[in-house]
Each structure stands twice: as structure tokens, then as C-alpha cells.
Amino acid sequence: QITLTQQAESLWVSPGEKVSITCRASQSLLYTDGKHYLSWYQQRPGQTTKALIYHASIRTDGVPTRFIGSGSGTEFTLSIEDVQPEDIALYYCLQTLKKPYTFGAGTKLELK
Amino acid sequence: EVQLVESGGGLVKPGSSLKLSCVASGFTFSSYGMHWIRQAPKKGLEWIALIYYDSSNKYYADSVKGRFTISRDNSKNTLYLEMNSLRSEDTAMYYCAAAISRTRFDYWGQGVMVTVSS
């Protein structure tokens, strides 16, 4: 199965700063259609999990433009520019290239 | 408003069975593939099962294969997870999620807790 590694368990950030969360896959997530099957999710207490980014870099409808997905092959990054207090959450990457689908271990964004 | 509402969780003994339900509203349930994902206490997310929109295909994680069965009733907008031979390591919050394609999991429920303990 494909392993996704999110190295940082926690990241500390002040409001207004930029933060990057990385996700490394054990094999390329590029499919023959030219798209990467890597998506990012936000999990906040008391709220349903929210899809932020799909195909590595496309924002889901309604997601603020400060959320930016990038990367290719096996290395992917979720960047949050101008972090807002409501961005404090857990962030997960997910690969849907091959079954079993697998998540990264998650990165907790915390306020300094 | 899109909603996925899970139910059926609880405290059960090892070896027991339990059936979870997930009722969908606010979107065309019969057009979406449906997933079950779980999260053990203080742990990350684990995908455990997928059923296609028309029930034509079902897939499972190795950790639950042979013990759990995913099913759906499109006439009732409801997804199910039948869990047999439950183990302590199945203790987790169980979420259902809807996906129009394998691009992403579009909608998630709030989750239902399953605790397996003697």
C-alpha cells in the first residue's frame, strides 16, 4: 500500500504568518490522466471534516485563497498564507490513487 | 444543506457485532460513492471501506476485510457498516464520507463512537 508521511506532528504559528505542511508519498501519485490523486483535509473540533484541496493543487469550492496546494510526484505541500485563528486545526493528506486509500498521520496547527 | 448523520455506535464486548448507519440528505446520494473512515482515540484517520454509487463494487482495508461489510440502500439514502467479530483495536470514531469521484471525499459526517471493551 502507499504510505503517506507527514513529518511534522505539530506546527506552531502566529496569526498572519505563513505555514507549510508537507506530505511525502512512498510512490508517485501521478495517474495516467496527468493528475495527482492527492487531497488535503481540515479537521476542526465540533465540525465535520472539510476537503480543502484535490488533485494536489485545486481548491475545493468556497475554500479561501490563502490555502494553496502544490507539489508533484511524491512530494506535496499545503501552504496557508496569512494564517487566521480559525485555521487552527488538524490537517491530513489522502491518496486515492490506489486502494487501500491511505491518509497521512496528520499535522496539528497550533497557535504560538 | 448537505448532511451525513451516523448512528448505531456504542459500547460492545470483544467478539460482538454492531451495525452502523449513515443517513444522507441535501445531495443526490445515489450518485455518490460512499466511504467509511475511522479514527482511533488520539490517532489519525484510517480509510476502511468503499462502496460504489450503485453497489457494484466494494473495497475494504485489510484490517477489516472478512469482518466488516459495507452496504447501501439508495431508496433510503442510507449507508451501512456491519461489523462482526469486533476487537479492542476497532475502538474508534467512525465517519461516513461521500465522494462523487475518487478525486476527493466531498462530504463527511460528524462521526459515531464505537468502543469495544470487556
XYZ file of N, CA and C in Angstrom:
690
model
N 0.831 -1.186 0.000
C 0.000 0.000 0.000
C 0.876 1.251 0.000
N 0.288 2.364 -0.409
C 1.026 3.624 -0.464
C 1.037 4.253 0.918
N 2.225 4.582 1.397
C 2.378 5.247 2.692
C 2.537 6.741 2.477
N 1.787 7.510 3.239
C 1.914 8.966 3.226
C 2.542 9.402 4.541
N 3.625 10.183 4.432
C 4.334 10.634 5.623
C 4.170 12.131 5.784
N 3.551 12.535 6.865
C 3.505 13.938 7.278
C 4.486 14.038 8.434
N 5.654 14.580 8.168
C 6.743 14.564 9.147
C 6.392 15.316 10.420
N 5.776 16.490 10.232
C 5.507 17.324 11.402
C 4.215 16.907 12.084
N 4.334 16.533 13.351
C 3.150 16.199 14.131
C 2.398 17.477 14.496
N 3.196 18.522 14.821
C 2.623 19.815 15.184
C 3.447 20.930 14.571
N 2.781 22.018 14.261
C 3.440 23.228 13.803
C 2.836 24.395 14.558
N 3.705 25.285 15.022
C 3.230 26.443 15.773
C 3.336 27.691 14.896
N 2.311 28.479 14.918
C 2.244 29.631 14.027
C 1.515 30.779 14.707
N 1.899 32.004 14.348
C 1.195 33.193 14.834
C 0.240 33.668 13.751
N -0.874 34.284 14.129
C -1.800 34.820 13.128
C -1.075 35.768 12.168
N -1.367 35.630 10.886
C -0.739 36.464 9.876
C 0.483 35.838 9.231
N 1.033 34.816 9.849
C 2.201 34.147 9.291
C 1.802 33.164 8.192
N 2.831 32.667 7.511
C 2.637 31.612 6.512
C 3.180 30.309 7.080
N 2.481 29.213 6.807
C 2.937 27.912 7.280
C 2.801 26.894 6.155
N 3.691 25.938 6.129
C 3.636 24.882 5.112
C 3.624 23.517 5.775
N 2.736 22.666 5.305
C 2.603 21.298 5.798
C 2.971 20.368 4.652
N 3.887 19.441 4.914
C 4.345 18.575 3.836
C 3.804 17.159 3.977
N 3.700 16.503 2.841
C 3.190 15.134 2.752
C 4.012 14.427 1.691
N 4.666 13.345 2.106
C 5.507 12.600 1.180
C 4.909 11.226 0.962
N 4.801 10.828 -0.304
C 4.225 9.529 -0.647
C 5.321 8.519 -0.948
N 5.050 7.252 -0.663
C 6.043 6.196 -0.886
C 6.177 5.844 -2.362
N 5.258 6.332 -3.191
C 5.385 6.201 -4.638
C 4.636 7.350 -5.295
N 4.924 7.580 -6.570
C 4.306 8.693 -7.267
C 2.782 8.582 -7.253
N 2.141 9.737 -7.048
C 0.672 9.766 -7.039
C 0.126 10.283 -8.366
N 0.988 10.279 -9.402
C 0.589 10.735 -10.727
C -0.066 9.592 -11.492
N -1.283 9.836 -11.968
C -2.007 8.829 -12.734
C -1.818 9.085 -14.220
N -2.248 8.152 -15.049
C -2.082 8.262 -16.498
C -2.879 9.420 -17.095
N -3.829 9.963 -16.322
C -4.592 11.116 -16.819
C -3.854 12.436 -16.571
N -2.645 12.321 -16.034
C -1.837 13.510 -15.809
C -2.139 14.229 -14.504
N -3.021 13.643 -13.688
C -3.398 14.281 -12.427
C -2.852 13.496 -11.233
N -2.595 14.240 -10.156
C -2.144 13.619 -8.922
C -3.347 13.381 -8.012
N -3.433 12.171 -7.502
C -4.575 11.817 -6.657
C -4.218 12.002 -5.187
N -4.029 13.264 -4.852
C -3.657 13.673 -3.501
C -4.576 14.820 -3.108
N -5.220 14.666 -1.964
C -6.111 15.712 -1.474
C -5.767 16.048 -0.022
N -6.213 17.211 0.417
C -5.957 17.709 1.774
C -7.273 17.985 2.490
N -7.268 17.708 3.798
C -8.478 17.853 4.609
C -8.163 18.594 5.903
N -9.166 19.345 6.368
C -9.064 20.083 7.618
C -10.060 19.484 8.603
N -9.568 19.209 9.810
C -10.427 18.650 10.855
C -10.395 19.580 12.062
N -11.522 20.228 12.330
C -11.644 21.127 13.476
C -12.623 20.535 14.471
N -12.354 20.690 15.776
C -13.254 20.137 16.802
C -14.676 20.659 16.633
N -15.636 19.763 16.705
C -17.037 20.157 16.628
C -17.535 20.430 15.226
N -16.651 20.247 14.233
C -17.072 20.481 12.845
C -16.796 19.238 12.014
N -17.507 19.107 10.913
C -17.218 17.981 10.031
C -15.918 18.236 9.279
N -15.250 17.140 8.943
C -14.006 17.233 8.192
C -14.283 17.857 6.828
N -13.368 18.715 6.423
C -13.596 19.511 5.221
C -12.506 19.258 4.177
N -12.920 19.033 2.947
C -11.958 18.896 1.853
C -11.478 20.281 1.440
N -10.161 20.479 1.403
C -9.586 21.771 1.051
C -9.058 21.793 -0.380
N -8.287 20.776 -0.716
C -7.531 20.730 -1.965
C -7.678 19.345 -2.565
N -7.802 19.265 -3.889
C -7.761 17.971 -4.565
C -6.873 18.078 -5.791
N -6.505 16.913 -6.335
C -5.520 16.876 -7.426
C -4.311 17.738 -7.076
N -3.928 17.687 -5.821
C -2.721 18.328 -5.296
C -2.776 19.848 -5.206
N -3.519 20.494 -6.100
C -3.422 21.955 -6.144
C -4.733 22.686 -6.420
N -5.836 21.968 -6.565
C -7.100 22.629 -6.886
C -7.905 22.832 -5.606
N -8.271 24.089 -5.356
C -9.068 24.390 -4.172
C -10.511 23.951 -4.361
N -11.064 23.345 -3.320
C -12.480 22.991 -3.321
C -13.300 24.281 -3.251
N -14.501 24.256 -3.803
C -15.369 25.435 -3.784
C -15.504 26.014 -2.384
N -15.323 27.319 -2.285
C -15.536 28.007 -1.020
C -14.321 28.055 -0.111
N -13.257 27.352 -0.468
C -12.044 27.371 0.368
C -11.289 28.678 0.114
N -10.918 29.379 1.175
C -10.216 30.662 0.995
C -8.934 30.518 0.175
N -8.608 31.563 -0.534
C -7.442 31.534 -1.422
C -6.126 31.466 -0.661
N -6.156 31.668 0.664
C -4.908 31.567 1.431
C -4.437 30.116 1.559
N -5.321 29.168 1.214
C -4.929 27.752 1.218
C -4.405 27.407 -0.177
N -3.144 26.969 -0.219
C -2.504 26.703 -1.507
C -1.893 25.310 -1.483
N -2.268 24.495 -2.449
C -1.687 23.169 -2.574
C -0.681 23.153 -3.700
N 0.424 22.443 -3.471
C 1.453 22.359 -4.504
C 2.148 21.013 -4.399
N 3.004 20.762 -5.392
C 3.783 19.536 -5.375
C 3.451 18.619 -6.528
N 4.281 17.600 -6.655
C 4.091 16.618 -7.729
C 4.866 15.356 -7.390
N 4.537 14.291 -8.114
C 5.244 13.036 -7.889
C 4.966 12.475 -6.517
N 5.939 12.619 -5.635
C 5.808 12.069 -4.289
C 5.847 13.131 -3.187
N 6.064 14.379 -3.548
C 6.212 15.434 -2.548
C 5.134 16.498 -2.714
N 4.390 16.734 -1.649
C 3.262 17.661 -1.720
C 3.269 18.582 -0.510
N 2.739 19.770 -0.721
C 2.725 20.773 0.342
C 1.380 21.485 0.375
N 0.880 21.675 1.580
C -0.268 22.548 1.804
C 0.268 23.787 2.514
N 0.142 24.921 1.874
C 0.587 26.175 2.482
C -0.630 26.997 2.869
N -0.507 27.648 4.000
C -1.555 28.559 4.438
C -0.901 29.915 4.628
N -1.289 30.871 3.803
C -0.732 32.210 3.901
C -1.637 33.048 4.797
N -1.030 33.931 5.569
C -1.816 34.824 6.436
C -2.755 33.993 7.310
N -2.168 33.123 8.125
C -2.945 32.211 8.966
C -3.940 32.987 9.832
N -5.160 32.473 9.848
C -6.224 33.049 10.674
C -6.483 32.140 11.881
N -7.022 32.693 12.966
C -7.287 31.861 14.146
C -8.155 30.643 13.838
N -9.053 30.793 12.882
C -9.942 29.655 12.538
C -9.225 28.559 11.757
N -7.972 28.802 11.389
C -7.205 27.781 10.675
C -6.542 26.794 11.625
N -6.614 27.063 12.919
C -6.035 26.148 13.898
C -6.854 24.862 13.876
N -6.204 23.773 13.454
C -6.920 22.526 13.180
C -5.899 21.428 12.918
N -6.433 20.241 12.651
C -5.617 19.129 12.185
C -5.738 19.060 10.673
N -4.625 18.791 10.010
C -4.622 18.700 8.556
C -4.093 17.338 8.132
N -4.825 16.713 7.209
C -4.460 15.392 6.710
C -4.343 15.410 5.193
N -3.372 14.661 4.684
C -3.344 14.381 3.251
C -3.913 12.983 3.031
N -4.434 12.758 1.846
C -5.071 11.497 1.480
C -4.707 11.157 0.052
N -4.318 9.894 -0.187
C -4.088 9.472 -1.561
C -5.235 8.563 -1.989
N -5.759 8.822 -3.187
C -6.818 7.998 -3.751
C -6.393 7.453 -5.112
N -5.075 7.289 -5.265
C -4.570 6.702 -6.496
C -4.816 5.195 -6.507
N -4.492 4.557 -5.390
C -4.620 3.104 -5.313
C -5.300 2.704 -4.012
N -6.080 1.661 -4.079
C -6.672 1.103 -2.872
C -5.672 0.134 -2.235
N -5.570 0.075 -0.905
C -6.389 0.846 0.031
C -5.987 2.319 0.051
N -6.964 3.193 0.037
C -6.683 4.615 0.175
C -6.014 4.824 1.538
N -5.093 5.746 1.597
C -4.357 5.969 2.830
C -4.213 7.448 3.140
N -4.248 7.744 4.445
C -4.076 9.104 4.949
C -2.682 9.262 5.526
N -2.208 10.501 5.530
C -1.054 10.821 6.334
C -1.451 10.822 7.806
N -0.472 10.877 8.674
C -0.734 10.793 10.111
C -1.344 12.057 10.683
N -1.300 13.127 9.897
C -1.899 14.377 10.357
C -0.879 15.346 10.920
N -1.141 16.622 10.726
C -0.316 17.696 11.281
C -1.235 18.657 12.008
N -0.926 18.900 13.280
C -1.738 19.795 14.096
C -1.153 21.193 14.035
N -1.953 22.127 13.612
C -1.535 23.512 13.567
C -1.940 24.166 14.885
N -0.955 24.764 15.581
C -1.236 25.353 16.889
C -0.755 26.803 16.928
N -1.394 27.576 17.793
C -1.030 28.984 17.932
C 0.166 29.137 18.861
N 1.110 29.991 18.427
C 2.270 30.281 19.291
C 1.813 31.049 20.517
N -29.044 21.968 2.599
C -27.792 21.771 3.339
C -27.415 20.285 3.329
N -26.172 20.019 2.990
C -25.692 18.640 2.973
C -25.515 18.138 4.402
N -26.017 16.940 4.642
C -25.834 16.313 5.950
C -25.586 14.830 5.801
N -24.665 14.348 6.596
C -24.444 12.912 6.769
C -24.497 12.667 8.267
N -25.435 11.815 8.686
C -25.631 11.589 10.112
C -25.454 10.110 10.421
N -24.388 9.823 11.173
C -24.104 8.447 11.561
C -24.818 8.087 12.857
N -25.119 6.812 12.999
C -25.739 6.321 14.234
C -25.423 4.837 14.394
N -25.756 4.303 15.570
C -25.599 2.872 15.805
C -24.383 2.496 16.629
N -23.605 3.478 17.017
C -22.411 3.173 17.793
C -22.740 2.821 19.231
N -21.698 2.507 19.994
C -21.914 2.187 21.401
C -20.780 1.373 21.973
N -21.009 0.875 23.182
C -20.030 0.052 23.885
C -20.421 -1.410 23.727
N -19.511 -2.198 23.197
C -19.773 -3.623 22.999
C -18.574 -4.431 23.458
N -18.798 -5.725 23.687
C -17.723 -6.608 24.134
C -16.971 -7.189 22.943
N -15.721 -7.542 23.142
C -14.967 -8.201 22.061
C -15.713 -9.418 21.549
N -15.695 -9.577 20.214
C -16.393 -10.687 19.597
C -17.812 -10.358 19.192
N -18.305 -9.204 19.633
C -19.689 -8.803 19.344
C -19.824 -8.234 17.938
N -21.072 -7.948 17.598
C -21.392 -7.334 16.309
C -22.112 -6.015 16.532
N -22.036 -5.174 15.517
C -22.679 -3.865 15.576
C -22.938 -3.424 14.147
N -24.014 -2.679 13.932
C -24.295 -2.173 12.586
C -24.462 -0.669 12.639
N -23.610 0.021 11.910
C -23.683 1.475 11.832
C -24.521 1.898 10.628
N -25.174 3.049 10.769
C -25.932 3.643 9.670
C -25.447 5.061 9.432
N -25.632 5.508 8.222
C -25.279 6.887 7.849
C -26.380 7.375 6.914
N -27.169 8.327 7.392
C -28.280 8.849 6.587
C -27.846 10.139 5.916
N -28.043 10.192 4.608
C -27.615 11.337 3.809
C -28.799 12.216 3.420
N -28.534 13.514 3.329
C -29.533 14.447 2.843
C -28.836 15.647 2.227
N -29.551 16.354 1.347
C -29.003 17.578 0.765
C -28.186 17.378 -0.496
N -28.044 16.138 -0.948
C -27.348 15.857 -2.205
C -27.904 14.544 -2.771
N -27.548 14.256 -4.012
C -28.070 13.067 -4.685
C -27.257 11.851 -4.270
N -27.683 11.237 -3.175
C -26.956 10.127 -2.560
C -26.633 9.037 -3.577
N -27.573 8.724 -4.438
C -27.408 7.604 -5.364
C -26.349 7.850 -6.433
N -25.821 9.066 -6.500
C -24.778 9.381 -7.476
C -23.377 9.330 -6.878
N -23.291 9.151 -5.579
C -22.012 9.246 -4.878
C -21.514 7.895 -4.384
N -20.205 7.655 -4.565
C -19.559 6.578 -3.848
C -19.523 6.954 -2.373
N -19.563 5.936 -1.517
C -19.587 6.205 -0.082
C -18.472 5.445 0.623
N -17.876 6.104 1.586
C -16.753 5.544 2.317
C -17.064 5.498 3.814
N -16.402 4.573 4.498
C -16.290 4.603 5.951
C -14.819 4.840 6.287
N -14.600 5.740 7.211
C -13.264 6.074 7.702
C -13.355 6.036 9.226
N -12.303 5.604 9.873
C -12.336 5.605 11.337
C -11.112 6.303 11.905
N -11.249 6.697 13.163
C -10.177 7.402 13.859
C -10.132 6.899 15.292
N -9.116 6.109 15.599
C -8.936 5.631 16.966
C -8.579 6.813 17.858
N -8.852 6.705 19.163
C -8.562 7.809 20.081
C -7.123 8.295 19.958
N -6.968 9.596 19.775
C -5.661 10.245 19.661
C -4.850 9.766 18.452
N -5.497 9.165 17.491
C -4.797 8.661 16.308
C -5.294 9.359 15.052
N -4.688 9.035 13.926
C -5.074 9.628 12.661
C -6.226 8.896 11.999
N -6.541 9.346 10.804
C -7.656 8.781 10.042
C -7.232 7.506 9.325
N -8.126 6.539 9.279
C -7.892 5.280 8.582
C -9.086 4.985 7.679
N -8.842 4.916 6.372
C -9.900 4.512 5.444
C -10.170 3.036 5.631
N -11.459 2.635 5.695
C -11.732 1.216 5.896
C -12.636 0.589 4.836
N -13.463 1.353 4.155
C -14.337 0.710 3.173
C -14.914 1.709 2.180
N -15.187 1.208 0.985
C -15.788 1.993 -0.095
C -16.857 1.151 -0.778
N -17.971 1.794 -1.117
C -18.996 1.158 -1.940
C -19.340 2.108 -3.071
N -19.383 1.594 -4.280
C -19.715 2.426 -5.421
C -21.166 2.913 -5.331
N -21.487 3.910 -6.150
C -22.805 4.525 -6.107
C -23.939 3.524 -6.334
N -23.644 2.486 -7.126
C -24.677 1.517 -7.475
C -24.447 0.157 -6.806
N -23.578 0.138 -5.804
C -23.224 -1.082 -5.054
C -22.509 -2.128 -5.900
N -22.040 -1.747 -7.087
C -21.422 -2.712 -7.991
C -20.052 -3.173 -7.505
N -19.408 -2.354 -6.736
C -18.088 -2.713 -6.220
C -17.945 -2.279 -4.772
N -17.224 -3.103 -4.017
C -16.945 -2.810 -2.610
C -15.486 -3.125 -2.345
N -14.855 -2.288 -1.556
C -13.446 -2.474 -1.228
C -13.264 -2.268 0.272
N -12.267 -2.982 0.814
C -12.029 -2.918 2.252
C -10.546 -2.804 2.557
N -10.236 -2.184 3.684
C -8.881 -2.225 4.215
C -8.631 -3.628 4.760
N -7.382 -4.044 4.729
C -7.034 -5.378 5.223
C -7.437 -5.553 6.687
N -7.392 -4.469 7.451
C -7.674 -4.545 8.879
C -9.107 -4.957 9.184
N -10.018 -4.805 8.215
C -11.424 -5.140 8.462
C -11.982 -6.163 7.480
N -11.195 -6.530 6.489
C -11.666 -7.453 5.457
C -12.085 -8.782 6.078
N -13.258 -9.254 5.677
C -13.765 -10.509 6.210
C -14.573 -10.354 7.481
N -14.485 -9.192 8.135
C -15.242 -8.961 9.377
C -16.310 -7.878 9.190
N -16.006 -6.888 8.357
C -16.927 -5.766 8.147
C -17.539 -5.875 6.747
N -18.789 -5.420 6.631
C -19.474 -5.397 5.343
C -20.123 -4.035 5.139
N -19.791 -3.421 4.026
C -20.398 -2.142 3.668
C -21.566 -2.397 2.724
N -22.639 -1.640 2.905
C -23.794 -1.781 2.021
C -24.532 -0.443 1.992
N -25.484 -0.332 1.098
C -26.254 0.915 0.996
C -27.646 0.619 0.487
N -28.560 1.525 0.802
C -29.931 1.458 0.295
C -30.232 2.831 -0.286
N -30.140 2.929 -1.601
C -30.330 4.230 -2.237
C -31.766 4.747 -2.090
N -32.719 3.847 -1.900
C -34.107 4.279 -1.716
C -34.305 4.956 -0.361
N -33.402 4.678 0.560
C -33.471 5.265 1.909
C -32.349 6.262 2.157
N -31.546 6.537 1.132
C -30.403 7.455 1.289
C -29.532 7.062 2.483
N -29.306 5.781 2.628
C -28.616 5.288 3.821
C -27.469 4.346 3.465
N -26.380 4.552 4.145
C -25.180 3.721 4.065
C -25.075 2.918 5.349
N -24.561 1.698 5.246
C -24.424 0.845 6.425
C -22.999 0.307 6.543
N -22.655 -0.058 7.768
C -21.425 -0.808 8.012
C -21.752 -1.859 9.057
N -21.762 -3.108 8.604
C -21.987 -4.215 9.525
C -20.631 -4.694 10.016
N -20.462 -4.681 11.338
C -19.179 -5.023 11.938
C -19.336 -6.269 12.796
N -18.592 -7.308 12.447
C -18.623 -8.567 13.202
C -17.261 -8.835 13.830
N -17.266 -9.758 14.783
C -16.014 -10.169 15.446
C -15.202 -8.958 15.883
N -15.856 -8.055 16.563
C -15.190 -6.800 16.939
C -14.061 -7.049 17.927
N -13.013 -6.251 17.759
C -11.810 -6.338 18.583
C -11.588 -5.013 19.286
N -10.751 -5.026 20.303
C -10.469 -3.778 21.017
C -9.864 -2.737 20.074
N -9.095 -3.197 19.098
C -8.456 -2.257 18.170
C -9.438 -1.632 17.175
N -10.692 -2.069 17.196
C -11.722 -1.435 16.374
C -12.343 -0.232 17.080
N -11.946 -0.007 18.319
C -12.432 1.160 19.053
C -12.014 2.435 18.332
N -12.995 3.226 17.943
C -12.702 4.417 17.146
C -13.973 5.225 16.931
N -13.778 6.437 16.455
C -14.878 7.218 15.908
C -14.994 6.796 14.449
N -16.199 6.484 14.019
C -16.435 6.041 12.647
C -17.165 7.136 11.882
N -16.591 7.514 10.751
C -17.157 8.558 9.899
C -17.596 7.963 8.564
N -18.694 8.466 8.032
C -19.025 8.175 6.642
C -18.683 9.417 5.823
N -18.348 9.188 4.568
C -17.994 10.285 3.670
C -18.503 9.967 2.273
N -18.902 11.004 1.558
C -19.422 10.867 0.201
C -18.426 11.412 -0.800
N -18.286 10.710 -1.922
C -17.332 11.124 -2.952
C -17.960 10.932 -4.321
N -18.069 12.034 -5.083
C -18.643 11.937 -6.434
C -17.675 11.226 -7.368
N -16.383 11.290 -7.037
C -15.368 10.589 -7.809
C -14.246 10.243 -6.838
N -13.206 9.601 -7.336
C -12.120 9.275 -6.399
C -11.144 10.439 -6.243
N -11.555 11.599 -6.741
C -10.739 12.800 -6.629
C -10.602 13.261 -5.190
N -11.701 13.207 -4.468
C -11.692 13.679 -3.088
C -12.938 13.170 -2.377
N -12.923 13.280 -1.038
C -14.097 12.949 -0.224
C -14.838 14.264 0.000
N -15.978 14.413 -0.666
C -16.656 15.709 -0.700
C -17.324 16.083 0.615
N -18.053 15.158 1.191
C -18.825 15.446 2.403
C -18.530 14.394 3.465
N -18.501 14.859 4.709
C -18.228 13.983 5.843
C -19.325 14.131 6.885
N -19.528 13.054 7.640
C -20.426 13.134 8.776
C -19.672 13.558 10.028
N -20.417 13.698 11.119
C -19.822 14.093 12.395
C -19.176 12.920 13.122
N -19.557 11.719 12.739
C -18.959 10.542 13.340
C -19.803 9.918 14.434
N -19.558 8.628 14.659
C -20.227 7.890 15.735
C -19.163 7.032 16.420
N -19.219 7.006 17.742
C -18.183 6.316 18.519
C -18.529 4.850 18.720
N -17.536 4.009 18.483
C -17.654 2.583 18.772
C -16.548 2.221 19.762
N -16.938 1.646 20.884
C -15.975 1.222 21.894
C -16.116 -0.272 22.102
N -15.005 -0.978 21.924
C -15.001 -2.431 22.113
C -14.160 -2.736 23.348
N -14.836 -3.176 24.393
C -14.146 -3.408 25.656
C -14.919 -4.410 26.495
N -14.174 -5.212 27.235
C -14.820 -6.177 28.117
C -15.157 -5.555 29.464
